[in-house]
mmCIF file of C-alpha atoms in Angstrom:
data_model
loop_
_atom_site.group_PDB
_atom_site.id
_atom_site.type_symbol
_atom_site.label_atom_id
_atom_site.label_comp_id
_atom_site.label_asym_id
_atom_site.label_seq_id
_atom_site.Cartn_x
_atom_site.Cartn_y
_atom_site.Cartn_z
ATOM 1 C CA UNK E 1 -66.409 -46.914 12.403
ATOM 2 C CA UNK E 2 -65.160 -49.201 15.171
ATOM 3 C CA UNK E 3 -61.969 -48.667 17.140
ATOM 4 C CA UNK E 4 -60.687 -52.158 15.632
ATOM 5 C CA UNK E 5 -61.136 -50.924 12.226
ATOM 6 C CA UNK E 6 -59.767 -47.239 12.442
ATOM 7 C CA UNK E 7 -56.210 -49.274 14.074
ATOM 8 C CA UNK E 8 -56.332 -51.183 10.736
ATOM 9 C CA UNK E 9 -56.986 -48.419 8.559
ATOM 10 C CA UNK E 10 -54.119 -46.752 10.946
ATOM 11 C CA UNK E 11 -51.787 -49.569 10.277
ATOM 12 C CA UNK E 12 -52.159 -49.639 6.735
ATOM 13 C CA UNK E 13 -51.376 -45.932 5.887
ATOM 14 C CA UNK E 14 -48.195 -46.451 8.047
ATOM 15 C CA UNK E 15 -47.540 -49.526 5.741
ATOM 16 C CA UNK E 16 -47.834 -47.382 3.035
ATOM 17 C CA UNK E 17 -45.723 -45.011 4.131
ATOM 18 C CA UNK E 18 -42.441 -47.564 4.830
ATOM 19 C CA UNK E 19 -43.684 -48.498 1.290
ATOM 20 C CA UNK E 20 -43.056 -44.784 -0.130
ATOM 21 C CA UNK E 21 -40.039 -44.532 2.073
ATOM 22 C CA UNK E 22 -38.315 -47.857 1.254
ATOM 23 C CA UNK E 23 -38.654 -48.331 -2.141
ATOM 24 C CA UNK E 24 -36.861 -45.587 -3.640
ATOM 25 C CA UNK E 25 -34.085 -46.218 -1.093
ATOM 26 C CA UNK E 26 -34.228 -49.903 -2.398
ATOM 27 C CA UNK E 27 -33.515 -49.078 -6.034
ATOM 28 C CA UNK E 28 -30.872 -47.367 -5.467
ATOM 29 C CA UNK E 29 -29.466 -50.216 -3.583
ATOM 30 C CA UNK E 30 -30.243 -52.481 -6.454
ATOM 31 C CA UNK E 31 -28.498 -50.159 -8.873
ATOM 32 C CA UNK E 32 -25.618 -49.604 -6.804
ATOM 33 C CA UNK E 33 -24.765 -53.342 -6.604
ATOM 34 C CA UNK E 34 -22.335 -54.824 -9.234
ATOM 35 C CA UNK E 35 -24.480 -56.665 -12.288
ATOM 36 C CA UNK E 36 -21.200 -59.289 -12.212
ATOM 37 C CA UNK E 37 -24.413 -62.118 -12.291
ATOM 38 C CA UNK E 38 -27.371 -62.235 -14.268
ATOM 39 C CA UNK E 39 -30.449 -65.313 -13.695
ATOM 40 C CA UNK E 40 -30.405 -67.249 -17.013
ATOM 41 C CA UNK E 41 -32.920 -70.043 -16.110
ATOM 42 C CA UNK E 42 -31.030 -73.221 -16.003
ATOM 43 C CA UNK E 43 -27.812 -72.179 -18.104
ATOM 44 C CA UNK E 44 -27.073 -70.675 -15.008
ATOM 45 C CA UNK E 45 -25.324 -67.071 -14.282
ATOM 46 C CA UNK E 46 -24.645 -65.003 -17.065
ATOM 47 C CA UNK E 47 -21.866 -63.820 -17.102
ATOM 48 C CA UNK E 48 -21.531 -59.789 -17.733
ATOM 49 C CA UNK E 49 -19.256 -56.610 -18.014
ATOM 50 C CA UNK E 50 -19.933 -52.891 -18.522
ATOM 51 C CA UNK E 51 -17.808 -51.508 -21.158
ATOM 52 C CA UNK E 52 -17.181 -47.618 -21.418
ATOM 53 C CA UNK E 53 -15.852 -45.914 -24.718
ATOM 54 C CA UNK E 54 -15.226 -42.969 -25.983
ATOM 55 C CA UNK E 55 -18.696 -41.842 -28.684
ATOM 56 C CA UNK E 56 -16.132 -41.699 -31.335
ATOM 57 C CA UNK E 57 -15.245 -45.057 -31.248
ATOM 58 C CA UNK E 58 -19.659 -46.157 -31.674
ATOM 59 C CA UNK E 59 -19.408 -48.476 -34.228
ATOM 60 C CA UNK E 60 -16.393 -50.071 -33.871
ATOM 61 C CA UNK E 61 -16.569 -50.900 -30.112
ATOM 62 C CA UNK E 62 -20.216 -52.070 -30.979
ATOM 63 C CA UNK E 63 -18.950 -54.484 -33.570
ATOM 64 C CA UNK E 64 -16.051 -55.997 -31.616
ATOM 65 C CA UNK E 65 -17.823 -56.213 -28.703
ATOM 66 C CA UNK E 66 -20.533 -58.225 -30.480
ATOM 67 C CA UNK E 67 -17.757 -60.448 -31.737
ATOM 68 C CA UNK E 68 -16.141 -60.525 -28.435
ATOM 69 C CA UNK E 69 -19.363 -61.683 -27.639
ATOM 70 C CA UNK E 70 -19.842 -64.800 -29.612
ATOM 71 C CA UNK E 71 -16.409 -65.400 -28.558
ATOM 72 C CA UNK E 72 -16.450 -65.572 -24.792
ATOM 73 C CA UNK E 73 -20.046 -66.085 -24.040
ATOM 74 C CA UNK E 74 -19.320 -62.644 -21.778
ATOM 75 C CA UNK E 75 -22.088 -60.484 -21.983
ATOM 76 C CA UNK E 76 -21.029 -56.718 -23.005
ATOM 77 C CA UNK E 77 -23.058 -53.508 -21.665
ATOM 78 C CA UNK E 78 -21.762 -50.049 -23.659
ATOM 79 C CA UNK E 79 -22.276 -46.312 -22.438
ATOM 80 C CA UNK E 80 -21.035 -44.109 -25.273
ATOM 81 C CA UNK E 81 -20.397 -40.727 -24.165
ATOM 82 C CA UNK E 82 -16.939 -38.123 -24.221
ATOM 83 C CA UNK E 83 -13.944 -39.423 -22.765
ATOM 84 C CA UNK E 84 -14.516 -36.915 -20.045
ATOM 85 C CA UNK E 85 -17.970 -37.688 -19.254
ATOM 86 C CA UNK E 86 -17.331 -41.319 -18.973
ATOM 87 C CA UNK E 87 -13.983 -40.606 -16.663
ATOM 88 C CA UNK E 88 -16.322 -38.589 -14.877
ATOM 89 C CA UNK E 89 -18.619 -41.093 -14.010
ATOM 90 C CA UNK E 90 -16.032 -43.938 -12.992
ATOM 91 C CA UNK E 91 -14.255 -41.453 -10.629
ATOM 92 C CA UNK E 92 -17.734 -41.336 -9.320
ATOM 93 C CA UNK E 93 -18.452 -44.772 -8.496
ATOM 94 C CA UNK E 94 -19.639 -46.529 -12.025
ATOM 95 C CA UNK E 95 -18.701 -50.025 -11.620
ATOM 96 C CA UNK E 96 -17.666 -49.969 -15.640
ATOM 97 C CA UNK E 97 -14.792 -52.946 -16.148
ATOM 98 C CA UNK E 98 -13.021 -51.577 -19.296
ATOM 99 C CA UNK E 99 -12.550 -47.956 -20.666
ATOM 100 C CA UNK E 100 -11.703 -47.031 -23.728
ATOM 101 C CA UNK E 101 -10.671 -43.495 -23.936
ATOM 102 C CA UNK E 102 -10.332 -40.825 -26.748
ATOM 103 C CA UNK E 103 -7.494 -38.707 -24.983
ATOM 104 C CA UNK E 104 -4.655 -40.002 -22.693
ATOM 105 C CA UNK E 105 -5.638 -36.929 -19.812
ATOM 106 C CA UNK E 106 -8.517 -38.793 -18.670
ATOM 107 C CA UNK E 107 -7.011 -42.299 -18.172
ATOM 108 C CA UNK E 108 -3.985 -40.320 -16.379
ATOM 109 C CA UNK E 109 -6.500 -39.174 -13.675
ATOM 110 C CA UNK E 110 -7.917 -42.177 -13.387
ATOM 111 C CA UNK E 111 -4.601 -43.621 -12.614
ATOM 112 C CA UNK E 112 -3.954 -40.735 -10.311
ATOM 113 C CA UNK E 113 -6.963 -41.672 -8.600
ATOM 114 C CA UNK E 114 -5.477 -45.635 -8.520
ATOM 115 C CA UNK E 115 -8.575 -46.640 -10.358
ATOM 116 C CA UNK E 116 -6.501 -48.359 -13.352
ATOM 117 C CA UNK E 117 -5.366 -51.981 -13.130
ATOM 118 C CA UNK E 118 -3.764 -51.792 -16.255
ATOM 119 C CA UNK E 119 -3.954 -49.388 -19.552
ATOM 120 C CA UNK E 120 -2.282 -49.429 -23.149
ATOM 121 C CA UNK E 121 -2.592 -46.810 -25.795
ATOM 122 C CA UNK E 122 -4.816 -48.796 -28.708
ATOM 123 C CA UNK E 123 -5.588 -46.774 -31.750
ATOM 124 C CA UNK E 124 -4.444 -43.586 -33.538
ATOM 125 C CA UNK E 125 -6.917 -40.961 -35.148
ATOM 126 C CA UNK E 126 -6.578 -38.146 -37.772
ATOM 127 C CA UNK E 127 -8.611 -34.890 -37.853
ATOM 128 C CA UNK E 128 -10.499 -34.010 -40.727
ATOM 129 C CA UNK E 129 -12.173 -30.239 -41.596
ATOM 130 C CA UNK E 130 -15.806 -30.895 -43.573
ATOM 131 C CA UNK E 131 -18.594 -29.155 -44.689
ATOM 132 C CA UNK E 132 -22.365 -30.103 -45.110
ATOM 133 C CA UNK E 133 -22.825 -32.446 -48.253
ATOM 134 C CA UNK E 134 -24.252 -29.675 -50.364
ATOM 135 C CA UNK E 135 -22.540 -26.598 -49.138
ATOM 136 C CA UNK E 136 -20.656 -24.169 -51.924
ATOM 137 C CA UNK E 137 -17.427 -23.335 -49.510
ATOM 138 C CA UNK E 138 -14.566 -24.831 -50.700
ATOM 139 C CA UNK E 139 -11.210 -25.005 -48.380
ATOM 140 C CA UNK E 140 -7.802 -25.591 -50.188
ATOM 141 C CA UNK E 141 -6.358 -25.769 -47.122
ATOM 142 C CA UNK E 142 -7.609 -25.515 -43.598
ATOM 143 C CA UNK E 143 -6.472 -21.570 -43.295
ATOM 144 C CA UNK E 144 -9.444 -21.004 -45.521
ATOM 145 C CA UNK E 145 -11.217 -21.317 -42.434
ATOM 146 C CA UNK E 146 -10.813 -17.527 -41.367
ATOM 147 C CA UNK E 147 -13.301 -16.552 -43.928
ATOM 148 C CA UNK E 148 -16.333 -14.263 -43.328
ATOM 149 C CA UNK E 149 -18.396 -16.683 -44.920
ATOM 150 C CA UNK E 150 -18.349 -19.378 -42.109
ATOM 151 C CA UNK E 151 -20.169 -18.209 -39.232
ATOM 152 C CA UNK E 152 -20.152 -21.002 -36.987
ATOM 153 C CA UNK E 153 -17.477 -23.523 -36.643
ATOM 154 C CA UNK E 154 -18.383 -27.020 -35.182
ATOM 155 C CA UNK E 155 -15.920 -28.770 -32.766
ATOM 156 C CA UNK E 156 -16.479 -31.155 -29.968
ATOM 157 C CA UNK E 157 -16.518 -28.614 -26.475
ATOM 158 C CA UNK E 158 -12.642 -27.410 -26.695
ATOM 159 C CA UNK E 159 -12.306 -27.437 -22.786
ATOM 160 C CA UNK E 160 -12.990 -31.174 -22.512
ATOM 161 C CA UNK E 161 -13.867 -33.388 -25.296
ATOM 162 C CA UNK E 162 -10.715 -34.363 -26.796
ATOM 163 C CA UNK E 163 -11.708 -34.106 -30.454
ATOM 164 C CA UNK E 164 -12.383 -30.488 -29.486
ATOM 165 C CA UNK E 165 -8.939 -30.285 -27.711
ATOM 166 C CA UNK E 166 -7.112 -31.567 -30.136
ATOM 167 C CA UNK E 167 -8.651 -29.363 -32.866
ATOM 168 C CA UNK E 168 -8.208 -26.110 -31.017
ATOM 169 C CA UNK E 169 -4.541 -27.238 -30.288
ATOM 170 C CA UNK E 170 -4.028 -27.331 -34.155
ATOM 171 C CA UNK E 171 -5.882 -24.089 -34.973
ATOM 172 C CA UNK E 172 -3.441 -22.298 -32.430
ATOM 173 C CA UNK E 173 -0.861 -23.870 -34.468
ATOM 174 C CA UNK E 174 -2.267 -22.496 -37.677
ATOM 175 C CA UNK E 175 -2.703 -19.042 -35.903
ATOM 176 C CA UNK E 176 -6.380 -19.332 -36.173
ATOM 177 C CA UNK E 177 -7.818 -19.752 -33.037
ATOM 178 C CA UNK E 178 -8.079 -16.365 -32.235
ATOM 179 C CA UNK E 179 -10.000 -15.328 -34.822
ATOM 180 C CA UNK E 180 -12.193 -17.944 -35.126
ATOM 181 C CA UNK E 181 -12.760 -18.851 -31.416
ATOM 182 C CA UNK E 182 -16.164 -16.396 -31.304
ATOM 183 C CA UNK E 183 -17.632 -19.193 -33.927
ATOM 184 C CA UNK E 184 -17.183 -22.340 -32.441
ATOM 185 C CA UNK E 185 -20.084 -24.233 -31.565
ATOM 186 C CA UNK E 186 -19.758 -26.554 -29.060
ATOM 187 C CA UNK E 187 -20.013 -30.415 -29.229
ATOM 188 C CA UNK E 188 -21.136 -31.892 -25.834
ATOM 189 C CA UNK E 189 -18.988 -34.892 -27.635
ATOM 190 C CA UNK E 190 -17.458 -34.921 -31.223
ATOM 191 C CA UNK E 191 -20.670 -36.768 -32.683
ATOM 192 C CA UNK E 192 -22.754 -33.993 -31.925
ATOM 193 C CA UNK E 193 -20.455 -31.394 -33.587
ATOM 194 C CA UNK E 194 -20.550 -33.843 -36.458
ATOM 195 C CA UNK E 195 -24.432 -33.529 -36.164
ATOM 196 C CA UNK E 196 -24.012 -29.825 -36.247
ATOM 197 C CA UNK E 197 -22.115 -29.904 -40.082
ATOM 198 C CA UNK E 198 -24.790 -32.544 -41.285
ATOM 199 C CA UNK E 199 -28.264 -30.479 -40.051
ATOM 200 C CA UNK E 200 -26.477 -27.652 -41.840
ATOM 201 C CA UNK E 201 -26.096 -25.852 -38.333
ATOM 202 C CA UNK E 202 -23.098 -24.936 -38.845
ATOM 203 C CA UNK E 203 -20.882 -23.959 -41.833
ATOM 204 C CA UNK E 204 -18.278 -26.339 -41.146
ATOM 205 C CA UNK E 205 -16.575 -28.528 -38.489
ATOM 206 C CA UNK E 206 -13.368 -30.561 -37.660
ATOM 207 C CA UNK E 207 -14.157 -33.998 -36.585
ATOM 208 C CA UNK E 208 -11.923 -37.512 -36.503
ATOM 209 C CA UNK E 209 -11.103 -38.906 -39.672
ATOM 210 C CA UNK E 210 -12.897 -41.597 -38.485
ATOM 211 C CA UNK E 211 -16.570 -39.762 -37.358
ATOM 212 C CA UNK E 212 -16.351 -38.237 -41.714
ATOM 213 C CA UNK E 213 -16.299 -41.442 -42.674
ATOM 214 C CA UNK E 214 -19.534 -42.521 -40.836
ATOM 215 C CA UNK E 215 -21.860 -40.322 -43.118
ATOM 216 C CA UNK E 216 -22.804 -39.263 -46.445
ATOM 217 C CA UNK E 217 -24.075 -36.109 -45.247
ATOM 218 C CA UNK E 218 -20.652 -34.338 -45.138
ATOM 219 C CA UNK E 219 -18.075 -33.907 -47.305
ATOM 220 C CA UNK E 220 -14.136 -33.667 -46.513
ATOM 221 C CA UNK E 221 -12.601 -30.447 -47.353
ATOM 222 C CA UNK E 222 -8.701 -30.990 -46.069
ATOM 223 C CA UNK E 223 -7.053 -32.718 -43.655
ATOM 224 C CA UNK E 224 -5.348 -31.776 -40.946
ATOM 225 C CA UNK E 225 -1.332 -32.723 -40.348
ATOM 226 C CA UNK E 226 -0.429 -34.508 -37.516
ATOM 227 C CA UNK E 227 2.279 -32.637 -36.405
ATOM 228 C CA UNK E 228 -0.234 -29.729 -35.331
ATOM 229 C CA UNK E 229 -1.105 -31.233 -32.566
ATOM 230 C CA UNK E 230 -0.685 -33.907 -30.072
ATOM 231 C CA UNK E 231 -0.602 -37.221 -31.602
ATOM 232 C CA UNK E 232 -4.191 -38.388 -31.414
ATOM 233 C CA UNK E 233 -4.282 -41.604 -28.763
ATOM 234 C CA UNK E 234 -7.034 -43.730 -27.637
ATOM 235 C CA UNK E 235 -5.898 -45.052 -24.556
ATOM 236 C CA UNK E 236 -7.640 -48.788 -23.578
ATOM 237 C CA UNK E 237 -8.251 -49.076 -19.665
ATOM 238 C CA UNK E 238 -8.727 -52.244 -17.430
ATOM 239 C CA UNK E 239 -10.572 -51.155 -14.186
ATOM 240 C CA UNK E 240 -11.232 -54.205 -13.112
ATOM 241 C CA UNK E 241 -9.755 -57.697 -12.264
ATOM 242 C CA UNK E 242 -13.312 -59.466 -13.003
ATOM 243 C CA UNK E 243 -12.216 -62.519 -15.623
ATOM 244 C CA UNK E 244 -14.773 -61.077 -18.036
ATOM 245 C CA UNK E 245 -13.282 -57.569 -18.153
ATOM 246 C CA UNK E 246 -9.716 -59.289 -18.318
ATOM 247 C CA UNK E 247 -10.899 -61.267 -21.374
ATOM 248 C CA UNK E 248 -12.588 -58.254 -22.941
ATOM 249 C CA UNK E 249 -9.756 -56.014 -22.678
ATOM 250 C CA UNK E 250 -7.436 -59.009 -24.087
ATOM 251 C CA UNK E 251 -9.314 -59.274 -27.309
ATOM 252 C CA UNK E 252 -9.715 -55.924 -28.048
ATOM 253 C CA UNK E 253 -5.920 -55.176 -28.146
ATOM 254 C CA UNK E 254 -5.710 -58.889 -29.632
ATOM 255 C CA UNK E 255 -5.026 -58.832 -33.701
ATOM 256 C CA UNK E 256 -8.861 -59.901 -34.018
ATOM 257 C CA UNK E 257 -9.514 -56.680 -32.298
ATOM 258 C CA UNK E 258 -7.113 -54.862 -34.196
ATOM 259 C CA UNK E 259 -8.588 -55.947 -37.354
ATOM 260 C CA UNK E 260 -12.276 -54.585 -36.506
ATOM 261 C CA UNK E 261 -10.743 -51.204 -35.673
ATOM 262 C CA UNK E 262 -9.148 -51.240 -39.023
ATOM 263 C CA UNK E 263 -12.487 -51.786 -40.644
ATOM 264 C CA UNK E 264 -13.724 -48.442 -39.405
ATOM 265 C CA UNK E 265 -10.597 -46.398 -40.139
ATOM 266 C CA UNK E 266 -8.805 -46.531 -36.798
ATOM 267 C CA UNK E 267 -5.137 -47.322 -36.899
ATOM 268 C CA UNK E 268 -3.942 -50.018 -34.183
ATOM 269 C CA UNK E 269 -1.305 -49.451 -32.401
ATOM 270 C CA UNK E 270 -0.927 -53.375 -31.068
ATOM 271 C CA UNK E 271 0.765 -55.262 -33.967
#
């Protein structure tokens, strides 16, 4: 092998090693930058936001935001996840334009953190105690719950999905919580505890009003009174003053808006 060709072969394995360096540090550049443009050929830019909501709110956000959509020509991007999760993330850095989130703590600390242009409490919520389809238990009343017959209760995670913290708030209010705390199952969000009651994993669960209605595979046993916990508040944030989040956070607080939600059980708080 001659000199010339082992400073080739030389120069090439340092190319390949910028290469291996580089490109990992150049997707993470890519991600990092704002998707406020995408190429569409010769219609131009497209334009885009990233919408985060609360997993609670799946269908219905999917829905209007596919009607938003057809609207606006304003392309729409979801990450369902819990309220916490998703604050989580945007207190981290996610570049996310609107929020919409299932308990008002989150959107607090977000405001705390002066990461809110501008929020408004949207929809209202009801919690509901159910059972698999086919299960024998019977509840007359949610005290029926401290039974030796259920052996694991399903709630979204208690400490930070707010299904889960509003449902433990009302069980302390029923004097329950004690004696049923040992057989909670936790919900990394509320759809998963609602995944728990329909696999049969667990004997029963309390879930939104809204999550019960989603399935056949549960059935409704009672439901729970308002006034035994803190009045359940979806709170709709704008993080961004991009025109497309604007417009997206306009029609979903617009009566349009509020007419989807009512579709899927939710109850509007805009007129």
């Amino acid at each position: 092998m001659t000199h010339e060709t082992e400073s080739a072969n030389d120069e090439q394995t340092a190319d390949l090693e910028l290469m291996r360096y580089y490109a990992p540090l150049a997707l993470v550049l890519a991600l990092a930058l704002p998707a406020c443009e995408i190429s569409n050929g010769d219609r131009g830019p497209e334009r885009r936001v990233l919408f985060f909501a609360a997993a609670s709110t799946t269908e219905a956000t999917t829905r209007a935001a596919e009607a938003f959509e057809a609207q606006s020509g304003v392309a729409v991007t979801i990450s369902f996840a819990s309220s916490a999760t998703l604050a989580q993330q945007i207190e981290a850095g996610a570049e996310a334009g609107v929020f919409l989130s299932a308990h008002r703590e989150w959107t607090e600390a977000l405001e705390a953190a002066g990461l809110v242009t501008e929020r408004t409490e949207l929809l209202g919520n009801g919690l509901v105690l159910i059972v698999p389809r086919d299960s024998e238990l019977t509840f007359g009343q949610p005290g029926d719950l401290d039974m030796n017959d259920v052996e694991f209760l399903a709630l979204g995670d208690p400490d930070t999905v707010p299904a889960g913290i509003y449902a433990k708030e009302a069980l302390v209010n029923l004097g329950l919580w004690e004696s049923l705390r040992a057989k909670v199952v936790r919900g990394m969000d509320v759809r998963q505890a609602l995944l728990f009651v329909e696999r049969g994993e667990a004997d029963a669960g309390i879930v939104y009003a809204t999550d019960a209605a989603m399935t056949d595979a549960v059935r409704i046993e009672a439901r729970l009174d308002s006034a035994l916990a803190t009045p359940i508040r979806y709170s709709l944030v704008l993080l961004s003053d991009d025109a497309g989040a604007r417009s997206l956070y306009d029609f979903l607080r617009s009566p349009e808006g509020a007419e989807i939600f009512s579709e899927f059980g939710f109850k509007p708080l805009h007129p």
